[in-house]
Short mmCIF file of C-alpha atoms and ligand atoms in Angstrom, two decimals:
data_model
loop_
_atom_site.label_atom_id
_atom_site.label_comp_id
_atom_site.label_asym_id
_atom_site.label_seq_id
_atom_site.Cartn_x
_atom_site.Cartn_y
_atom_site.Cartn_z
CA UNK A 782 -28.75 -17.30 9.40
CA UNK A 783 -30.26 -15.10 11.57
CA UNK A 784 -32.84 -12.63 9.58
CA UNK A 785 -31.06 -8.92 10.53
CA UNK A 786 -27.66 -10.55 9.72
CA UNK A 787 -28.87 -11.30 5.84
CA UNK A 788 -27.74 -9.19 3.31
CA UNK A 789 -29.76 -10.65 0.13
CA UNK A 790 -29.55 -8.87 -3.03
CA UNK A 791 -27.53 -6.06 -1.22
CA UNK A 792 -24.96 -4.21 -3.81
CA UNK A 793 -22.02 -3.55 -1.78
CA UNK A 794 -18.54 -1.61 -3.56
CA UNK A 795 -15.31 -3.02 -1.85
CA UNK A 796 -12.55 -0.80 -2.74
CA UNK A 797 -9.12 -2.70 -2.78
CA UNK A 798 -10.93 -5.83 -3.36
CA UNK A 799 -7.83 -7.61 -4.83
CA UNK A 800 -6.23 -7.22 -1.66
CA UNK A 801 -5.77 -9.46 0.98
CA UNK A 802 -8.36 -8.35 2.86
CA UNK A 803 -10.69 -7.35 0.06
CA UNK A 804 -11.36 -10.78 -0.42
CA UNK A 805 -12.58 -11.68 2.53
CA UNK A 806 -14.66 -8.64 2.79
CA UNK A 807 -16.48 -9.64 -0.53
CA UNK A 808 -16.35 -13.87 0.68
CA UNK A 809 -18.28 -12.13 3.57
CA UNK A 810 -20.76 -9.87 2.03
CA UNK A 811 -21.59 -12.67 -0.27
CA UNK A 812 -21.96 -15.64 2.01
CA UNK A 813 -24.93 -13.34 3.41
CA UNK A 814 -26.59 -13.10 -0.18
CA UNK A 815 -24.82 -9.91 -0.64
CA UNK A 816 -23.27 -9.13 -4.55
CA UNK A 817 -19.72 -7.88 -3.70
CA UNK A 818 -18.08 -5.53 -6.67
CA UNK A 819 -14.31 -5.25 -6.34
CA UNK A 820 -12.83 -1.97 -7.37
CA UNK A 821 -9.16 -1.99 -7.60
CA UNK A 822 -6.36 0.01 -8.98
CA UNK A 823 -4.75 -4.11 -10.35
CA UNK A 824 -8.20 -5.03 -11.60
CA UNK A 825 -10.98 -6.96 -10.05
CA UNK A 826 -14.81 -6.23 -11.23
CA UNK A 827 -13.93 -2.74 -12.08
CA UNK A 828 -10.63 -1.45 -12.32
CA UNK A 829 -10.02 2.24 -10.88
CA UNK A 830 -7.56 4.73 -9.25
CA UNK A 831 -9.64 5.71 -6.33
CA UNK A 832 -7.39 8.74 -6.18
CA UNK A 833 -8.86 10.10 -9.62
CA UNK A 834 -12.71 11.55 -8.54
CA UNK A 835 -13.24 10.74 -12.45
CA UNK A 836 -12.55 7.05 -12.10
CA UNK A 837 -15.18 6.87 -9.05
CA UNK A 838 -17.81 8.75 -10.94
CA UNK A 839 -17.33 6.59 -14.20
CA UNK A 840 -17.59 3.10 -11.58
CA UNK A 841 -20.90 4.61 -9.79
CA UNK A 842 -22.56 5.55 -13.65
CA UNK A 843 -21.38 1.52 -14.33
CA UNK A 844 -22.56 -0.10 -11.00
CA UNK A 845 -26.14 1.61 -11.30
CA UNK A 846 -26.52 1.03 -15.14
CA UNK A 847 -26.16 -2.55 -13.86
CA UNK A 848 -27.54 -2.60 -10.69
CA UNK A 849 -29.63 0.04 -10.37
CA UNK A 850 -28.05 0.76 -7.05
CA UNK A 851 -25.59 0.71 -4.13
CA UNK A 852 -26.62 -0.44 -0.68
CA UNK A 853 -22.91 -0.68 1.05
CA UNK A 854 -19.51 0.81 0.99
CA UNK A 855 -15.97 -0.49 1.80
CA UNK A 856 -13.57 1.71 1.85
CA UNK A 857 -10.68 -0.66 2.62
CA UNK A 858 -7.86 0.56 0.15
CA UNK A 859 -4.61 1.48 1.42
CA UNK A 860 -0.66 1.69 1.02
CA UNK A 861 0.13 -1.10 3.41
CA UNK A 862 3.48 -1.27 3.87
CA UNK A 863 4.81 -4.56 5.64
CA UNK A 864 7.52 -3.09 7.32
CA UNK A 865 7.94 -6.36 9.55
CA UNK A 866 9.46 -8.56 6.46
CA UNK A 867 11.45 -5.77 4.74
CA UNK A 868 9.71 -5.48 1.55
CA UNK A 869 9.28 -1.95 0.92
CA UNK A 870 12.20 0.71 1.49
CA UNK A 871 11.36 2.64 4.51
CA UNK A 872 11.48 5.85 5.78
CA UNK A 873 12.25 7.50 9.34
CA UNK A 874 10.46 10.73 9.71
CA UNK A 875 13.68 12.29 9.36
CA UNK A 876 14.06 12.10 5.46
CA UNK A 877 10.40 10.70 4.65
CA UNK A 878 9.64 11.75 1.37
CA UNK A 879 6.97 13.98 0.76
CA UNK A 880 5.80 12.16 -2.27
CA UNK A 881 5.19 9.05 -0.37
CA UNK A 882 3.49 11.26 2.12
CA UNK A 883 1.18 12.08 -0.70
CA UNK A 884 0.51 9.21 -2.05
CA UNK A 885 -0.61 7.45 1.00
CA UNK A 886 -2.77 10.09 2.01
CA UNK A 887 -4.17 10.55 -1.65
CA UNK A 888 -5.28 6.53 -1.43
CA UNK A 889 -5.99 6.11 2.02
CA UNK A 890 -7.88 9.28 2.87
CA UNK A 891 -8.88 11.33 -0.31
CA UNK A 892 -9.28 7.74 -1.84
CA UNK A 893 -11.93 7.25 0.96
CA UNK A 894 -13.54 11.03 0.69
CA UNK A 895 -14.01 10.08 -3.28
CA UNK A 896 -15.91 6.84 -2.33
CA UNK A 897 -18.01 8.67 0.68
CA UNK A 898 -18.70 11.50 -1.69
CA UNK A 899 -19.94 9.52 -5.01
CA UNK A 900 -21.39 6.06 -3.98
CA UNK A 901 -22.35 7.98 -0.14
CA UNK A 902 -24.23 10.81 -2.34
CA UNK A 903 -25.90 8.58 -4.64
CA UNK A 904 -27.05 6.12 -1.18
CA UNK A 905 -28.73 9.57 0.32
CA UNK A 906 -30.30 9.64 -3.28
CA UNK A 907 -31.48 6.06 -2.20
CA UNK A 908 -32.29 7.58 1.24
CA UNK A 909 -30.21 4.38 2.39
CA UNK A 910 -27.08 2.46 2.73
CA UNK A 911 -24.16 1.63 4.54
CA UNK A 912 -20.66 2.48 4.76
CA UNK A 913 -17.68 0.96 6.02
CA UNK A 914 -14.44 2.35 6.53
CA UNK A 915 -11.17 -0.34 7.15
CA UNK A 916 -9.01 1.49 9.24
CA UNK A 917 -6.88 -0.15 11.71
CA UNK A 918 -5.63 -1.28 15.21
CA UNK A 919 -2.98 1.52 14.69
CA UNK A 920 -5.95 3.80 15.05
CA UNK A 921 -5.99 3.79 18.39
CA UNK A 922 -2.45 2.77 19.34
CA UNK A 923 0.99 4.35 18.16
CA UNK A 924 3.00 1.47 16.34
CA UNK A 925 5.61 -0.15 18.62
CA UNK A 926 8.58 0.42 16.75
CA UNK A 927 10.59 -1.80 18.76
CA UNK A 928 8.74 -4.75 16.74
CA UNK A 929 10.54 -3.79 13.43
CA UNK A 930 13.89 -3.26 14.76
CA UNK A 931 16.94 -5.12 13.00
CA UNK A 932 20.33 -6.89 13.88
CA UNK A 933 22.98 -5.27 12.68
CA UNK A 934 21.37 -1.91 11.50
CA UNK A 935 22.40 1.83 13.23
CA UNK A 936 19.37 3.13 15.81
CA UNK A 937 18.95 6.14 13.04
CA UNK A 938 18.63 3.53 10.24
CA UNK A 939 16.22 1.26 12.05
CA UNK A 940 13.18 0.43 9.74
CA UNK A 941 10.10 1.85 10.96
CA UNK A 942 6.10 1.56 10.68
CA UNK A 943 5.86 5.03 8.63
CA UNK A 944 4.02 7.98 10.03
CA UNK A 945 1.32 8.02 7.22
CA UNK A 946 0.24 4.52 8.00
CA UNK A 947 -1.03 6.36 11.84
CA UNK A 948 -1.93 9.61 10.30
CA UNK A 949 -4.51 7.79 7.56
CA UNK A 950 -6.25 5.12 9.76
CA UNK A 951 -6.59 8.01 12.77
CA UNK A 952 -7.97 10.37 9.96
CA UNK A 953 -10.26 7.33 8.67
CA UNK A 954 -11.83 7.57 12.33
CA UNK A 955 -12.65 11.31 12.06
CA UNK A 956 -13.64 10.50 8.55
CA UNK A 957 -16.05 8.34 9.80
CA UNK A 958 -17.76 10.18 12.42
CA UNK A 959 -18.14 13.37 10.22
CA UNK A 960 -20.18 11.43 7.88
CA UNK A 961 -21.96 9.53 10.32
CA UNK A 962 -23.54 12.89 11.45
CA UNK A 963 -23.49 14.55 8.08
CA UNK A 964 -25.40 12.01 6.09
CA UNK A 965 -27.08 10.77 8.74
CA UNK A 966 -30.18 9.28 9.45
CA UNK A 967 -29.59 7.50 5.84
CA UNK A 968 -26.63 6.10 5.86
CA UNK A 969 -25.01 4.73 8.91
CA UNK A 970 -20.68 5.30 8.84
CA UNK A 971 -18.14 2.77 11.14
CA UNK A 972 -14.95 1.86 10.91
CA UNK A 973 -13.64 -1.49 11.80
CA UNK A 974 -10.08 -1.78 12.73
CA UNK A 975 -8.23 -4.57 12.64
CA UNK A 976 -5.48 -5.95 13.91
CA UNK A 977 -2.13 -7.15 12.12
CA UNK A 978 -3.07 -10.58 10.20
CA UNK A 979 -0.26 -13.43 10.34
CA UNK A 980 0.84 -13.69 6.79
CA UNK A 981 4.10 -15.61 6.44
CA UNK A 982 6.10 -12.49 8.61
CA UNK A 983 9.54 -13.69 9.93
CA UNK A 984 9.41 -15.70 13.30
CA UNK A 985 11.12 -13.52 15.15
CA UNK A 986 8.15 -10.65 14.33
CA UNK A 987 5.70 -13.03 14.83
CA UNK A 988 6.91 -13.93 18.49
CA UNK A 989 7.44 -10.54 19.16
CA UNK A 990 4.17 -9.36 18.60
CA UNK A 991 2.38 -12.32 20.22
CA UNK A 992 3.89 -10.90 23.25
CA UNK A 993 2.14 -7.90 22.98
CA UNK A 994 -1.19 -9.23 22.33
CA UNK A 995 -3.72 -10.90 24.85
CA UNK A 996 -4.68 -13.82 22.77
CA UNK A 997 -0.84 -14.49 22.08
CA UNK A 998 -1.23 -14.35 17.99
CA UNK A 999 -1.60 -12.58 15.15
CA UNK A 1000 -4.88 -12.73 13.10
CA UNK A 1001 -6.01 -15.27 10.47
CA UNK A 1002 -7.22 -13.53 7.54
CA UNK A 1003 -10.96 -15.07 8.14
CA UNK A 1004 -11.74 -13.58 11.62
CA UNK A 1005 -13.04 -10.18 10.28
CA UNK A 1006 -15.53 -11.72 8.16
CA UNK A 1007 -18.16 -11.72 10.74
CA UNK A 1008 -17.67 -8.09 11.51
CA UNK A 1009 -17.98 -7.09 8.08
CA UNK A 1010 -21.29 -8.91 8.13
CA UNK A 1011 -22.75 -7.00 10.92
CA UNK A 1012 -21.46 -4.04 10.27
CA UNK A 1013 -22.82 -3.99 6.80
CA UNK A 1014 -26.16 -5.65 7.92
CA UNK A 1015 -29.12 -4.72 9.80
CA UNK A 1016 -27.56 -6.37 12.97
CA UNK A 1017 -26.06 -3.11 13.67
CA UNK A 1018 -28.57 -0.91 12.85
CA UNK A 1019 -28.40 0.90 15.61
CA UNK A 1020 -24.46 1.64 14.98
CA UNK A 1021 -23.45 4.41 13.28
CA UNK A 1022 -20.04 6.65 14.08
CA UNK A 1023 -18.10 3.91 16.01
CA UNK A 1024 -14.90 2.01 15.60
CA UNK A 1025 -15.47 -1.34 16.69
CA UNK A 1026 -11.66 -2.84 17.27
CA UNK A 1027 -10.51 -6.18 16.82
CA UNK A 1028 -7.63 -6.84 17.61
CA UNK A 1029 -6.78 -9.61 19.87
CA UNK A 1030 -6.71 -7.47 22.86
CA UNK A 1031 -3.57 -5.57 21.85
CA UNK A 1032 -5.13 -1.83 22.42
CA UNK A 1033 -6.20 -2.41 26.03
CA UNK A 1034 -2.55 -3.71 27.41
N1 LIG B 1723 -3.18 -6.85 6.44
C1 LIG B 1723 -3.22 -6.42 7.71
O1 LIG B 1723 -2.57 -6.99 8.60
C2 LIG B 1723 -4.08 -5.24 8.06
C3 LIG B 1723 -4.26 -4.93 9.41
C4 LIG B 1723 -5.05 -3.83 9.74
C5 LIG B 1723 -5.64 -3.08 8.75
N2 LIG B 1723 -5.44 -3.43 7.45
C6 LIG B 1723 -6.09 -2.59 6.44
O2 LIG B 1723 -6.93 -3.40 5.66
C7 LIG B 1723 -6.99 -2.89 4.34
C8 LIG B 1723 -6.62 -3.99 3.35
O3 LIG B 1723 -5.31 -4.45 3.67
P1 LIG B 1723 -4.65 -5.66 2.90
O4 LIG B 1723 -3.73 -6.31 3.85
O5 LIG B 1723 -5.68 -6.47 2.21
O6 LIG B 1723 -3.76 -4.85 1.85
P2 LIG B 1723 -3.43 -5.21 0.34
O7 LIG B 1723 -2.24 -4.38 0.00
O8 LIG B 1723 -3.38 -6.69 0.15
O9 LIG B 1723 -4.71 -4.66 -0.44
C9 LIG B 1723 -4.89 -3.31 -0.72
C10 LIG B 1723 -5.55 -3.22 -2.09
O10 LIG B 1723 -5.80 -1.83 -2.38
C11 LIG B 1723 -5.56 -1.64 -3.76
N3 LIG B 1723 -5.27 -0.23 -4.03
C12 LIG B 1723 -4.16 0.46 -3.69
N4 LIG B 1723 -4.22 1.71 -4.16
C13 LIG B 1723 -5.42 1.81 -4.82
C14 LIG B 1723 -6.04 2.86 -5.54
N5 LIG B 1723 -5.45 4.06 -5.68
N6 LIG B 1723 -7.26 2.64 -6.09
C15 LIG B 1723 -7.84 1.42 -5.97
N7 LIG B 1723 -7.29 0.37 -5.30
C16 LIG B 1723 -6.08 0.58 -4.74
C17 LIG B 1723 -4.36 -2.52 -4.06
O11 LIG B 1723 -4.24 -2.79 -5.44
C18 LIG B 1723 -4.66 -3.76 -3.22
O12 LIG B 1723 -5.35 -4.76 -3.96
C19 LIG B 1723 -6.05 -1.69 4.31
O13 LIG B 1723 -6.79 -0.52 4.52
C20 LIG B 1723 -5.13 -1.96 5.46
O14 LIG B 1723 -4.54 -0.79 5.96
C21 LIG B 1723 -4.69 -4.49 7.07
#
């Protein structure tokens, strides 16, 4: 491995790290000799509401009475709703309920602040470190509604990617570049957003979407790993305050 790309020893905080995506981000930091610690509300190393500013500070008193310190952040909890396979009840922004409005702001933004504010403070403490906000191809794009749209289901009653999911990963971005300036020249702050990952969604989704992306597919859940690594490494060291998308080409058709 190239020298600026290893992360040896390196204690980097994953938040969500039961997710998905979490896992991949700690497979990643660790295949560079990095020591991943999952923080998740279901578990993982340390399990913790990022919502509740208590639960962070108890997590950053735990990771540096066994660690000593923290070298990289990622904030990569969210409410993800997979609107394309009908999981989760969904709501137009004509009756979307405020408490789901709160809820997805509370993880994905104030979740975020939290991190940036406990583990970010003790890293300028450090007088280095590394941060890494997951936000999200929809960061840069409005969702294309017509990709959710049903058979057989009233215009008005159509399922839709909900408004929070755009407000939090476009806040993430602003996020981002506020604390690349304000805790800067410690810590460098980006945000990597990625594009939807193919995960058993109905065929019909899948096809659509292809359509609407360059490389004609949908992610596999590996191809952000090498990101993470740079991002969190001295490879990008002279990064800080960017969103570097990946997302099949889909934001520049
Ligand atoms: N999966 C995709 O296609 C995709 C695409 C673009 C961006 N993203 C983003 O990547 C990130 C990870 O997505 P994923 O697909 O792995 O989602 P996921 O739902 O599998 O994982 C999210 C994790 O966050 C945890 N979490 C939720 N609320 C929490 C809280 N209050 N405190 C602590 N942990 C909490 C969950 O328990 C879960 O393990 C998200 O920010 C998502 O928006 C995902």
């Amino acid at each position: 491995m190239l020298p600026y790309f290893d992360l040896t020893g390196r204690i980097a905080i994953v938040t969500g790290g039961a997710g998905l995506l979490g896992k991949h981000h700690c497979k990643a930091i660790a295949s560079a000799g990095g020591i991943p610690i999952t923080v998740d509300i279901q578990g993982g190393d340390m399990q913790a509401d990022i919502t509740d500013r208590s639960a962070v500070e108890r997590v950053c008193e735990d990771v540096l009475n066994q660690h000593g310190r923290i070298d990289i952040l990622i904030n990569n909890a969210a409410n993800n709703p997979k609107v394309e396979d009908g999981s989760k009840a969904l709501s137009r922004v004509e009756n979307f309920p405020i408490d789901q409005w709160n809820d997805d702001m509370n993880v994905g933004l104030l979740g975020a602040f939290h991190c940036c504010q406990i583990f970010g403070g003790q890293m300028m403490q450090q007088k280095s470190g590394v941060i890494l906000n997951i936000a999200s191809d929809l960061s840069v794009i409005a969702p294309d509604q017509r990709l959710y749209k049903q058979d057989g289901i009233k215009d008005a009653e159509q399922p839709v990617k909900p408004i929070t999911y755009s407000v939090v990963k476009t806040g993430l971005i602003g996020l981002t570049r506020y604390f690349a300036t304000y805790y800067a020249p410690h810590i460098r702050v980006n945000a990597l957003s990625p594009g939807g990952i193919e995960a058993s969604q109905p065929k019909a989704f899948l096809d659509q979407i292809a359509s609407r992306i360059p490389l004609e597919r949908m992610a596999n859940e590996s191809e952000y790993e090498g990101a993470v690594v740079f991002l969190c490494s001295d490879a990008s060291s002279y990064m800080t305050g960017q969103n570097l998308v990946i997302d099949g080409g889909r934001s520049c058709w």
